[in-house]
PDB file of C-alpha atoms and ligand atoms in Angstrom:
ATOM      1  CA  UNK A1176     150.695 130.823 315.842  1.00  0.00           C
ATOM      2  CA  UNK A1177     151.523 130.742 319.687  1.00  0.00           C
ATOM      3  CA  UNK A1178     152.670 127.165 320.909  1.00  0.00           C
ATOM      4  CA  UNK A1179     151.908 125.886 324.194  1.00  0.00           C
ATOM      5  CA  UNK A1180     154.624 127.195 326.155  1.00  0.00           C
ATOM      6  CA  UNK A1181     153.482 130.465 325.160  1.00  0.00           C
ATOM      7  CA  UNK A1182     150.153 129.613 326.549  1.00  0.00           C
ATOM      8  CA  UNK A1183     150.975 129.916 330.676  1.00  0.00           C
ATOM      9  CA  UNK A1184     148.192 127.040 330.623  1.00  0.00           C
ATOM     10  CA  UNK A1185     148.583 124.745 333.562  1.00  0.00           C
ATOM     11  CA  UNK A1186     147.520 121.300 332.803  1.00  0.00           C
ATOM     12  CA  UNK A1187     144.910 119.444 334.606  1.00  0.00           C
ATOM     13  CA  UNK A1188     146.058 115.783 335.275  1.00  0.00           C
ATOM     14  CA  UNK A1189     142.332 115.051 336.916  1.00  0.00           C
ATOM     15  CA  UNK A1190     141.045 115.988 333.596  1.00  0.00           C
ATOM     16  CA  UNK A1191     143.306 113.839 331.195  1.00  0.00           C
ATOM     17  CA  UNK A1192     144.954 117.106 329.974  1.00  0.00           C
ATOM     18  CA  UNK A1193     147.932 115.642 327.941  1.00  0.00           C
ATOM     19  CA  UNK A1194     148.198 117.790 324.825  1.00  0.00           C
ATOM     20  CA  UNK A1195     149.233 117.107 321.407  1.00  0.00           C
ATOM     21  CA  UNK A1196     152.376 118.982 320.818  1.00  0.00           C
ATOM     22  CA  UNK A1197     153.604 117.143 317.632  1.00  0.00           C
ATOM     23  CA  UNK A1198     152.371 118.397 314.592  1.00  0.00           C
ATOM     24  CA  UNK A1199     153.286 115.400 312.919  1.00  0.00           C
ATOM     25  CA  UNK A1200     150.767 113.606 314.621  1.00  0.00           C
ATOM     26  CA  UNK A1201     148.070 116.087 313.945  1.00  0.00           C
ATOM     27  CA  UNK A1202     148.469 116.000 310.402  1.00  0.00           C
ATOM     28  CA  UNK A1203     148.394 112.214 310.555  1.00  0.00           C
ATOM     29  CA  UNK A1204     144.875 111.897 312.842  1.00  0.00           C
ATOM     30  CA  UNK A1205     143.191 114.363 310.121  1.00  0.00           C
ATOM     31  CA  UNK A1206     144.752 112.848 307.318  1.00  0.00           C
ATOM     32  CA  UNK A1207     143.225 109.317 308.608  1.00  0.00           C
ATOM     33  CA  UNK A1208     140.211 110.564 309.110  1.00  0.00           C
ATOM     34  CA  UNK A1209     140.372 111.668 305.288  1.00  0.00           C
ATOM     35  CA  UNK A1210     138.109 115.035 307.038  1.00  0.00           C
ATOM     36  CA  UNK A1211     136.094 116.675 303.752  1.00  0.00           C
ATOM     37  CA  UNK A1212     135.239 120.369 303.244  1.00  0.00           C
ATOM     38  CA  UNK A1213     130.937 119.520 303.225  1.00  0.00           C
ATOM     39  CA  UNK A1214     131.422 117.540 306.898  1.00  0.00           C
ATOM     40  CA  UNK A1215     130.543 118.619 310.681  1.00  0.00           C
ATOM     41  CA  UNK A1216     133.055 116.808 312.883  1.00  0.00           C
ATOM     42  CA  UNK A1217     133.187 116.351 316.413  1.00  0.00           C
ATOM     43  CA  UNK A1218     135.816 116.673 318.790  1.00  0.00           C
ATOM     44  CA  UNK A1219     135.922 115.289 322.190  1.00  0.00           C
ATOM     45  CA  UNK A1220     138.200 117.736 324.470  1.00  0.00           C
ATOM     46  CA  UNK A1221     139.622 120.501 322.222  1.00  0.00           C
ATOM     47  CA  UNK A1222     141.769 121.989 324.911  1.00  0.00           C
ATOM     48  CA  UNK A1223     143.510 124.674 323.413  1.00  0.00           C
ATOM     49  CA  UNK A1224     142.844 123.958 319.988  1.00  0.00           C
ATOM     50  CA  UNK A1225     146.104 121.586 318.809  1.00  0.00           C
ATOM     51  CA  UNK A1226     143.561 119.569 316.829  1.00  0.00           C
ATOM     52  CA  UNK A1227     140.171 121.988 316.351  1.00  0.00           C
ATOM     53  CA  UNK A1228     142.569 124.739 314.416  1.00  0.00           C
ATOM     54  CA  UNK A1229     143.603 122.181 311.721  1.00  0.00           C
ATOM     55  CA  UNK A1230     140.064 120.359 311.516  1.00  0.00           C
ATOM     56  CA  UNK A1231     138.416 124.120 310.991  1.00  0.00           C
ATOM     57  CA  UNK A1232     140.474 124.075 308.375  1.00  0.00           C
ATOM     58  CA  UNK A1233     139.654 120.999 306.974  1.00  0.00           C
ATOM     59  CA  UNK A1234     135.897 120.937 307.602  1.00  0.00           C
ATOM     60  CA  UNK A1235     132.434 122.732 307.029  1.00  0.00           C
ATOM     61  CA  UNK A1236     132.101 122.820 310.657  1.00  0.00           C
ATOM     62  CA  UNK A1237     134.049 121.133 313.790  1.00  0.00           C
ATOM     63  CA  UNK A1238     131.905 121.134 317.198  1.00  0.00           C
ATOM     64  CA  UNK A1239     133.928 121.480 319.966  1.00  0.00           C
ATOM     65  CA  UNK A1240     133.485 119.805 323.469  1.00  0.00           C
ATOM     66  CA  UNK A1241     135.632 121.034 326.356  1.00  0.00           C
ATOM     67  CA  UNK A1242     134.745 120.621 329.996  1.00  0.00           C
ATOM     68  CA  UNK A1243     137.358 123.314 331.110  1.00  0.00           C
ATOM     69  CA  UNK A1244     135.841 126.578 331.272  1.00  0.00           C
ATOM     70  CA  UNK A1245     139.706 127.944 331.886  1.00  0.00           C
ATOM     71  CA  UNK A1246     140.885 126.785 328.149  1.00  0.00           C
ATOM     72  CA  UNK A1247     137.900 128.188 326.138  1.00  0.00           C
ATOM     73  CA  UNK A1248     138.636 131.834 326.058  1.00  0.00           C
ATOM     74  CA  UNK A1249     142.238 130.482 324.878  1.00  0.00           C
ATOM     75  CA  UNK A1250     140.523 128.441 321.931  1.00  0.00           C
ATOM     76  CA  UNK A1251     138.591 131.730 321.225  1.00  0.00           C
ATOM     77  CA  UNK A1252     140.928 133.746 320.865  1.00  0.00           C
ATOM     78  CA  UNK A1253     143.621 131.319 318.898  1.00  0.00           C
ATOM     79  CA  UNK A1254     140.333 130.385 316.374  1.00  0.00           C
ATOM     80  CA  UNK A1255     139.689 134.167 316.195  1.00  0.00           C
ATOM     81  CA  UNK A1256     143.698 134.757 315.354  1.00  0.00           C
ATOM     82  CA  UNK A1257     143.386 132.971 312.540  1.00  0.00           C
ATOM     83  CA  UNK A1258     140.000 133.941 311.546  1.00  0.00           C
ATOM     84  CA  UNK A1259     138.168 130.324 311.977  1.00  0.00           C
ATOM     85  CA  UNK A1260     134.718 130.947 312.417  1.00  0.00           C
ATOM     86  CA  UNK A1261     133.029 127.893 311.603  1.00  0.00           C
ATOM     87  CA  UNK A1262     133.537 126.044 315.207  1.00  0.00           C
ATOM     88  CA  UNK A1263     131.182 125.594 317.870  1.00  0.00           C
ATOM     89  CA  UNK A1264     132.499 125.463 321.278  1.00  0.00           C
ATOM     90  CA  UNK A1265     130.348 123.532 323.711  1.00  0.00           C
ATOM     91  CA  UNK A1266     131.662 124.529 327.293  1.00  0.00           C
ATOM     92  CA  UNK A1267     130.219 120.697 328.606  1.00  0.00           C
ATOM     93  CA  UNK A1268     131.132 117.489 330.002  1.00  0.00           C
ATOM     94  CA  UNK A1269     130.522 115.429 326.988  1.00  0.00           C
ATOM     95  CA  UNK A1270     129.011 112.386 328.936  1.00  0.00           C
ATOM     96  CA  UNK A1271     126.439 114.948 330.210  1.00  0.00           C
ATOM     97  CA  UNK A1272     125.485 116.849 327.082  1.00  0.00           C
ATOM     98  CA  UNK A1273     123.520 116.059 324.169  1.00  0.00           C
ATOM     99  CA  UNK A1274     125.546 116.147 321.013  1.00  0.00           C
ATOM    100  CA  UNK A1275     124.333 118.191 317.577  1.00  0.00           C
ATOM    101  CA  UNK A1276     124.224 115.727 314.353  1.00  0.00           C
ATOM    102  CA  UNK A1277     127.798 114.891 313.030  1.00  0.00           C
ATOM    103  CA  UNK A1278     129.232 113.101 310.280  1.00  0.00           C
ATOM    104  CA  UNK A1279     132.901 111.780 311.915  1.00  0.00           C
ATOM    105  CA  UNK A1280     134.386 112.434 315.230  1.00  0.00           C
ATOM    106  CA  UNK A1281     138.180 112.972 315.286  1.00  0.00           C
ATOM    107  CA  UNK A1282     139.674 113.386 319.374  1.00  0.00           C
ATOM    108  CA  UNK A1283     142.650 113.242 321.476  1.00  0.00           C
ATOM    109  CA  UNK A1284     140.326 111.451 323.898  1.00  0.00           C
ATOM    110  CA  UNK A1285     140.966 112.265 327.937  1.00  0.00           C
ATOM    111  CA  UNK A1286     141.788 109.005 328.972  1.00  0.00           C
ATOM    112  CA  UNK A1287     140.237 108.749 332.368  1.00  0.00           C
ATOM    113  CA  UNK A1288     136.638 108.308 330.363  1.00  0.00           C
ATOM    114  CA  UNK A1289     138.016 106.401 327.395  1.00  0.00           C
ATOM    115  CA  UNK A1290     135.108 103.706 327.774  1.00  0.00           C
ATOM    116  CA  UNK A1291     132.572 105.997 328.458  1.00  0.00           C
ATOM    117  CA  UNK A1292     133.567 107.879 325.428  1.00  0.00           C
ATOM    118  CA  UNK A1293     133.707 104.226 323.550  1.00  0.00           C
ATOM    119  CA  UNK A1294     129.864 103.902 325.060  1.00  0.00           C
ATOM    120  CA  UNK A1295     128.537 107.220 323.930  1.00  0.00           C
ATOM    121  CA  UNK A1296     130.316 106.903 320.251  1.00  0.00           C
ATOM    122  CA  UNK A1297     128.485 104.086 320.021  1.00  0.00           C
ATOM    123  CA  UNK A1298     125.146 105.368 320.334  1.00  0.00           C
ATOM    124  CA  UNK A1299     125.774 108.091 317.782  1.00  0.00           C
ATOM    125  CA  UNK A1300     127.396 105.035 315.269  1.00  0.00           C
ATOM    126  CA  UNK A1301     129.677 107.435 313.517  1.00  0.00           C
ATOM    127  CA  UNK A1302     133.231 106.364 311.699  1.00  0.00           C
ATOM    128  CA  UNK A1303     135.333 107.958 314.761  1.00  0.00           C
ATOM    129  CA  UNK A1304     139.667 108.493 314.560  1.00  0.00           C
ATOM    130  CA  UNK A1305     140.242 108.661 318.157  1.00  0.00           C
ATOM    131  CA  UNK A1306     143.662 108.982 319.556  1.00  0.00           C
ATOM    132  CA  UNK A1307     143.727 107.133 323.082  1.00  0.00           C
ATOM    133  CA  UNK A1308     146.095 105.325 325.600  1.00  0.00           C
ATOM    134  CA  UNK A1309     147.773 102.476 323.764  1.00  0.00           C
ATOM    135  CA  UNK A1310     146.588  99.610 326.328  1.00  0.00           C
ATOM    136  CA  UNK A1311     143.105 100.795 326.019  1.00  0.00           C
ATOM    137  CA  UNK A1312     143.830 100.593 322.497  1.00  0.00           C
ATOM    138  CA  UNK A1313     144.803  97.601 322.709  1.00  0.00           C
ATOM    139  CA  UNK A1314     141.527  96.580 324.333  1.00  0.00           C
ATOM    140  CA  UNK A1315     139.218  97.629 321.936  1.00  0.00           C
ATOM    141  CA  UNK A1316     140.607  95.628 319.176  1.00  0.00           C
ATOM    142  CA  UNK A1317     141.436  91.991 321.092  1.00  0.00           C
ATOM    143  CA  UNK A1318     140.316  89.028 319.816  1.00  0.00           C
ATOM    144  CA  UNK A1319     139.008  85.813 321.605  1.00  0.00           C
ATOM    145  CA  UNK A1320     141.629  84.373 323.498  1.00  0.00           C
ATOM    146  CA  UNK A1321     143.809  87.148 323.483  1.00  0.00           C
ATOM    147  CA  UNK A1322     145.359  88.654 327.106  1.00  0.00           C
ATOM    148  CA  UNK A1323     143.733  91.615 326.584  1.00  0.00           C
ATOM    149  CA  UNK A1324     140.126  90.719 325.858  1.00  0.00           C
ATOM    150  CA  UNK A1325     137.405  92.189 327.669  1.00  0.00           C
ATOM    151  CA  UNK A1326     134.036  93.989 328.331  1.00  0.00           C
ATOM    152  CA  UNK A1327     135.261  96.729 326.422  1.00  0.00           C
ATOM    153  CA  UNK A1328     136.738  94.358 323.391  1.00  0.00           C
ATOM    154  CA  UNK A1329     132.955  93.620 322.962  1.00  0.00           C
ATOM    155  CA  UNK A1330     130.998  97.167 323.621  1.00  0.00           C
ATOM    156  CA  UNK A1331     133.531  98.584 321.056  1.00  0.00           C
ATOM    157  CA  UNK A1332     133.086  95.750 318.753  1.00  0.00           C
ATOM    158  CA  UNK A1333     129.354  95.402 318.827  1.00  0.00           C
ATOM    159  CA  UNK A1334     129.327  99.259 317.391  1.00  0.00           C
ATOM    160  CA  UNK A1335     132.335  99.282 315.541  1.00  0.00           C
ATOM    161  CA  UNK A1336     135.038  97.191 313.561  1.00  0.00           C
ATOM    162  CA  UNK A1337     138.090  98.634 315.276  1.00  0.00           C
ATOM    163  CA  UNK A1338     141.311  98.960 313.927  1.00  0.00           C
ATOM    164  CA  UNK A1339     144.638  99.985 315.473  1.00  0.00           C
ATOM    165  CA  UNK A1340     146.355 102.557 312.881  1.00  0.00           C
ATOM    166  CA  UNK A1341     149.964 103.378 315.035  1.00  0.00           C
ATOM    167  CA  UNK A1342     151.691 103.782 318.148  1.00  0.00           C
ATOM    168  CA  UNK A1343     152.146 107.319 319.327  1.00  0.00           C
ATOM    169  CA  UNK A1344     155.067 107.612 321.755  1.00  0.00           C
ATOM    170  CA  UNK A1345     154.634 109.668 324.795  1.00  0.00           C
ATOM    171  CA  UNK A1346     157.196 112.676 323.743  1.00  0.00           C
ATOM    172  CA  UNK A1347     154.004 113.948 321.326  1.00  0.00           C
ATOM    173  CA  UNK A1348     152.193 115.025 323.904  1.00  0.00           C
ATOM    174  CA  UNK A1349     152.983 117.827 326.574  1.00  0.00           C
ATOM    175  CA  UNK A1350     152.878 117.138 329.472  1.00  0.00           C
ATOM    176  CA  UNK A1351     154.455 114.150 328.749  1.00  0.00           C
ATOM    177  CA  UNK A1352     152.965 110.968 329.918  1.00  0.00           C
ATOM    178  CA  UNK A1353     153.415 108.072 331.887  1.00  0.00           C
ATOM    179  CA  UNK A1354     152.340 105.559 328.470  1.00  0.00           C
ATOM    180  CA  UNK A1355     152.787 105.429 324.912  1.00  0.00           C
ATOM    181  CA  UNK A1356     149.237 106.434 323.249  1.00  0.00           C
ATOM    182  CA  UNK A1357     147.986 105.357 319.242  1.00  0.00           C
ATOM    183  CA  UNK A1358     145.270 106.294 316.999  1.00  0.00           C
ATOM    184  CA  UNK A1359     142.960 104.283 316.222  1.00  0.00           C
ATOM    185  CA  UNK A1360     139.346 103.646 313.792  1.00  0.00           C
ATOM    186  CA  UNK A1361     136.017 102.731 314.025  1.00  0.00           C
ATOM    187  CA  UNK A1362     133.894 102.566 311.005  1.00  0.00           C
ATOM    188  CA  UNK A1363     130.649 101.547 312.322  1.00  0.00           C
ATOM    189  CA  UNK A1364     129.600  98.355 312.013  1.00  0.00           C
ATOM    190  CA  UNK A1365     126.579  97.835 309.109  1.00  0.00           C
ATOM    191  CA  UNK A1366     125.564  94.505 310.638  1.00  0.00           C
ATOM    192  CA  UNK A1367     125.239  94.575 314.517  1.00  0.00           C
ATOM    193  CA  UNK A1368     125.111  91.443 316.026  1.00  0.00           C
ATOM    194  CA  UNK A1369     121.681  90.421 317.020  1.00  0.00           C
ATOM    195  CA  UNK A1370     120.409  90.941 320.471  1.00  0.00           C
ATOM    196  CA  UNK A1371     117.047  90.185 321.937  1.00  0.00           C
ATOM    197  CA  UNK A1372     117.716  93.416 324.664  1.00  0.00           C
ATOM    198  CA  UNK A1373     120.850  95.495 324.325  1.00  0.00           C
ATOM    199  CA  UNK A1374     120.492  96.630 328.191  1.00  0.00           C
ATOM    200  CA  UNK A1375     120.721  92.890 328.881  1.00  0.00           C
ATOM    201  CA  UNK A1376     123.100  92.108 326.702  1.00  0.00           C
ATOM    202  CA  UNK A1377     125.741  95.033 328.120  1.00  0.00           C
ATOM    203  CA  UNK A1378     125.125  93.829 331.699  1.00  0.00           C
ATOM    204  CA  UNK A1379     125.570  89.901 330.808  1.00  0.00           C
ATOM    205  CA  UNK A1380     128.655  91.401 329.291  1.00  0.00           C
ATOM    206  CA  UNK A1381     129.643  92.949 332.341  1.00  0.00           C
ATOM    207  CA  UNK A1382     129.125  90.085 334.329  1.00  0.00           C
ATOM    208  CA  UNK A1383     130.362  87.304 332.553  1.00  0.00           C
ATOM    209  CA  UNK A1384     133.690  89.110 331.837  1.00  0.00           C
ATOM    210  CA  UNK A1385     134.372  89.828 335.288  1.00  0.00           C
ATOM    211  CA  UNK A1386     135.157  86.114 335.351  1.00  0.00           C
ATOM    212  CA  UNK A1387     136.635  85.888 332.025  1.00  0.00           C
ATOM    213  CA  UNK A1388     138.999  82.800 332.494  1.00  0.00           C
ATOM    214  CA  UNK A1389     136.433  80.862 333.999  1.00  0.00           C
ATOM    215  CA  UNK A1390     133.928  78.826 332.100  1.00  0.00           C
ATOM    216  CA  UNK A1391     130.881  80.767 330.828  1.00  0.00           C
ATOM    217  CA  UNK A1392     128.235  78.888 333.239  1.00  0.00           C
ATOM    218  CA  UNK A1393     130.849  79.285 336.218  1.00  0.00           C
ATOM    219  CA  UNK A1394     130.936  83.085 335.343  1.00  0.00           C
ATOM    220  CA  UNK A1395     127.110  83.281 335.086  1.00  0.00           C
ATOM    221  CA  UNK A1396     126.806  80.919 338.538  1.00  0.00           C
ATOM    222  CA  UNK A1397     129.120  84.004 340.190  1.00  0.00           C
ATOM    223  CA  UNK A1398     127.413  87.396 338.436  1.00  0.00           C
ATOM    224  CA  UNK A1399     124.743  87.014 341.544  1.00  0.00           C
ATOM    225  CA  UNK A1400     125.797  90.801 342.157  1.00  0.00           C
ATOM    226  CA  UNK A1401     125.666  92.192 338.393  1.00  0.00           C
ATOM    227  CA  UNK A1402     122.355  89.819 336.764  1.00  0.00           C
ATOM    228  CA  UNK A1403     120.484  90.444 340.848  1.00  0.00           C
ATOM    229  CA  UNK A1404     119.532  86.396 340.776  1.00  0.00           C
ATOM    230  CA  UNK A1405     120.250  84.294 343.497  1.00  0.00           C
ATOM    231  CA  UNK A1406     123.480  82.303 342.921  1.00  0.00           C
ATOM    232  CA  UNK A1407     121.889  78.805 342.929  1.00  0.00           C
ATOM    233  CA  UNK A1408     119.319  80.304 339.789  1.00  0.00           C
ATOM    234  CA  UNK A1409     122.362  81.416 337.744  1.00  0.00           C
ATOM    235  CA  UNK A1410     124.163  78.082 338.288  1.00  0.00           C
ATOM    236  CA  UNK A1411     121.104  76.403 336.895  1.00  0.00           C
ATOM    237  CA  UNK A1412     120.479  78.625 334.459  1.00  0.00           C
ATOM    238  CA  UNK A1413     123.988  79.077 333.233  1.00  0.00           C
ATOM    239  CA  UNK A1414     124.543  75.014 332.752  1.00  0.00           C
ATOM    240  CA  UNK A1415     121.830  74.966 330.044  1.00  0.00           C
ATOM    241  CA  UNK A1416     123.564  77.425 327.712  1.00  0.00           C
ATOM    242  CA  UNK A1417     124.773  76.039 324.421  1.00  0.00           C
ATOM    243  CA  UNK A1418     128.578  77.549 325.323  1.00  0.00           C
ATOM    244  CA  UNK A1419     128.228  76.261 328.670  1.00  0.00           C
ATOM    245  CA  UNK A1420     131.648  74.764 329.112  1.00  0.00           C
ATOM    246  CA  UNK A1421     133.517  77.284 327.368  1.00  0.00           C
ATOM    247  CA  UNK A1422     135.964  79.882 329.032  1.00  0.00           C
ATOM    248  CA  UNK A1423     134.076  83.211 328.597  1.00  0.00           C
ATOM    249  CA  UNK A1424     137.682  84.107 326.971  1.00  0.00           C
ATOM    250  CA  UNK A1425     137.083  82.025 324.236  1.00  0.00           C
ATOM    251  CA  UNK A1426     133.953  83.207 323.274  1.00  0.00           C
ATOM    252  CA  UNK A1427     133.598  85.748 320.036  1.00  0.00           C
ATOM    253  CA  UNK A1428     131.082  88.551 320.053  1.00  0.00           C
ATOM    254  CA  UNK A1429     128.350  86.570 318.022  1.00  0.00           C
ATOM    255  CA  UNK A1430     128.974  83.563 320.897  1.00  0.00           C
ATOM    256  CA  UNK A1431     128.954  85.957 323.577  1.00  0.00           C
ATOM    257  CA  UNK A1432     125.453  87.811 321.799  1.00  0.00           C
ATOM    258  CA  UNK A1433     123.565  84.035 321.395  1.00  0.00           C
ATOM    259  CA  UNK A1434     124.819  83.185 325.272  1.00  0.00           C
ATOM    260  CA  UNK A1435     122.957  86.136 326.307  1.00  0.00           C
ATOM    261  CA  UNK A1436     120.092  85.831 324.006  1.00  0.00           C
ATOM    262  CA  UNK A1437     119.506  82.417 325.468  1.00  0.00           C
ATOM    263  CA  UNK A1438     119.682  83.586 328.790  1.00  0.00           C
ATOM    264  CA  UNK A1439     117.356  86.493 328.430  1.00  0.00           C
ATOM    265  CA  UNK A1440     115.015  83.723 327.105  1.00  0.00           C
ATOM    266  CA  UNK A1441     115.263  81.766 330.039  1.00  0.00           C
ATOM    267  CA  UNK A1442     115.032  84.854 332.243  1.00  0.00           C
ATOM    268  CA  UNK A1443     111.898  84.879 331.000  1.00  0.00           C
ATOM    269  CA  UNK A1444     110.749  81.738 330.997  1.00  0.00           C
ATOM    270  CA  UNK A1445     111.589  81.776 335.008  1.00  0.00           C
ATOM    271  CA  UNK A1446     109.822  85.525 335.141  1.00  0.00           C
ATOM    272  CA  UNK A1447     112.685  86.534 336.671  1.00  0.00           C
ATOM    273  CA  UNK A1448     113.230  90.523 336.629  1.00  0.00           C
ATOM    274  CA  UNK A1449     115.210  91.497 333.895  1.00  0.00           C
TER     275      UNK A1449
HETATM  276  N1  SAM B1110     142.511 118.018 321.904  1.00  0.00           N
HETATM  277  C1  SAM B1110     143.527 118.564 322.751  1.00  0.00           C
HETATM  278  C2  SAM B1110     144.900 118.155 322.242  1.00  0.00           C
HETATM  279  O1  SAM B1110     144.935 117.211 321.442  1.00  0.00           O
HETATM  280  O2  SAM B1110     145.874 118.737 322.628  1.00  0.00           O
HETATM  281  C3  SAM B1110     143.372 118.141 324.215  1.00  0.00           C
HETATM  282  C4  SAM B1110     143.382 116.655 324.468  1.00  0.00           C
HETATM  283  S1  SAM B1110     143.477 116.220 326.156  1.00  0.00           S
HETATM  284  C5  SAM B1110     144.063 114.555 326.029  1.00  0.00           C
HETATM  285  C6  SAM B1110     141.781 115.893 326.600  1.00  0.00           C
HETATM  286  C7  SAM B1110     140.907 117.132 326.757  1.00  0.00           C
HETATM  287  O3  SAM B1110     139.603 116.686 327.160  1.00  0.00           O
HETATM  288  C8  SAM B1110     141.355 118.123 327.822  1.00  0.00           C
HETATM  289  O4  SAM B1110     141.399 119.417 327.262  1.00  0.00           O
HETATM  290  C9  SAM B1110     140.294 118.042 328.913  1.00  0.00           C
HETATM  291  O5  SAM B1110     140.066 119.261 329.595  1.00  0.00           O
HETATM  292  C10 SAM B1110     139.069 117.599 328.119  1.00  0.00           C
HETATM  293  N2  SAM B1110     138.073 116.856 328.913  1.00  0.00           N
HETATM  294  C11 SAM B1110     138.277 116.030 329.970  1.00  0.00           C
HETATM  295  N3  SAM B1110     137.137 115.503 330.417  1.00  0.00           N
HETATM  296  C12 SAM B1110     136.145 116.007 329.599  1.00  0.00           C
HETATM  297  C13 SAM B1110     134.739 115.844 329.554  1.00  0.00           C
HETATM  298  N4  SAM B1110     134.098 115.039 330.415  1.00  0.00           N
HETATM  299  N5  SAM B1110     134.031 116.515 328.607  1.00  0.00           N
HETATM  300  C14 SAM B1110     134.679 117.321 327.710  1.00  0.00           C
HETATM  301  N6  SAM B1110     136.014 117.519 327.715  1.00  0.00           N
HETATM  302  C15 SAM B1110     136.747 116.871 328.637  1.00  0.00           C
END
């Protein structure tokens, strides 16, 4: 089987094209996502196949995503060399295109849409192994009061229950980095927290977390630009939540989900647009 130095492929740094060159590693993604032979799994950016030609393997049937029209003919033919024929390429950007059902996604995410990616897993709710840049990684699983809390900590949380499985270093990967990278899971969450309005929930989110070291009706009193009230509204509005005087840092998902319940009620009680 050719290796990528065989390949003449020229990476694309605007497209997040770091690939997997250690095997290692590729056994260890599949081998986390414990992939079965009656599944359909999706992967996010195949490039030139590191991880697709050992999921085919694996799998009843991998769908394949890659924007780069350039690398496709190369999957081809490397699928075709070893006579895979149960992959579907999809020649798309996956943020544009709607996805066929799947049971489990497995990717060596491009990490210049990481939270996108995060977004759009979570409308499809499916246990995803995701390798991905370690920080962002270590994002997604913060806790309250933690340095690296944040919007994302809570759209990946409200989907998932996120866990951080290892550090990959930045020699796997050709061409080699600027950061380490690590694999992590999401099994999907079977109790979401409950939300009156999920669109108003993800742009409270947004807002308060802007000002996440501030107190919560301080950050609602300042998300004039995000919530489109007038800054003397929020102020009011923000002092009469029950987590009022606590940092927006402090808050856990279910806190953060009841602030913004309560505020969507008094959005409505002020008909204010929401
Ligand atoms: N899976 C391969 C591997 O592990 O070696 C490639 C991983 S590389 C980190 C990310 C891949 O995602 C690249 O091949 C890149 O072209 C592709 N990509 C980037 N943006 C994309 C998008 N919006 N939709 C689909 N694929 C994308």
């Amino acid at each position: 089987m050719s290796d990528i130095h065989d390949l003449c492929i020229r990476p694309a740094k605007k497209l997040g094209q770091n690939f997997l060159v250690d095997k290692n590693i590729v056994k260890l993604e599949i081998k986390e996502a414990e992939v079965s032979a009656d599944e359909t799994v999706l992967e996010i950016g195949a490039g030139y196949g590191a991880l697709t030609l050992e999921l085919a393997k694996m799998a009843k049937k991998v769908i394949a995503v890659e924007i780069d029209d350039e690398l496709v003919p190369l999957l081809e033919k490397r699928l075709a060399e070893e006579g895979l024929k149960n992959v579907d390429i999809i020649c798309e950007d996956v943020l544009k295109a709607e996805m066929p059902p799947f049971d489990k996604c497995v990717s060596n995410i491009p990490y210049q849409i990481s939270s996108k990616i995060i977004e759009m897993l979570g409308k499809y709710g499916e246990f995803s192994v995701l390798i991905m840049q370690k920080e962002f990684a270590e994002r997604l699983v913060a806790q309250p009061g933690e340095k690296n809390y944040s919007r994302i900590s809570i759209l990946a949380q409200y989907h998932f229950i996120p866990v951080f499985v290892r550090k990959v270093g930045k020699k796997c990967f050709y061409p080699v980095p600027k950061v380490d990278s690590a694999i992590v899971k999401l099994f999907p969450r079977k109790v979401k927290p409950f939300v009156s309005d999920e669109n108003f929930f993800f742009q409270f989110v947004k807002a308060v977390f802007i000002h996440k070291n501030q107190k919560l009706w301080k950050a609602v009193s300042h998300s004039k630009r995000e919530m489109e009230v007038d800054k003397k509204i929020l102020s009011e509005l923000g002092k009469k939540l029950t987590d009022a005087d606590v940092k927006v840092k402090d808050l856990d998902i279910d806190r953060v989900a009841a602030a913004s319940n309560e505020m969507y009620a008094l959005f409505k009680e002020k008909g204010l647009k929401i």
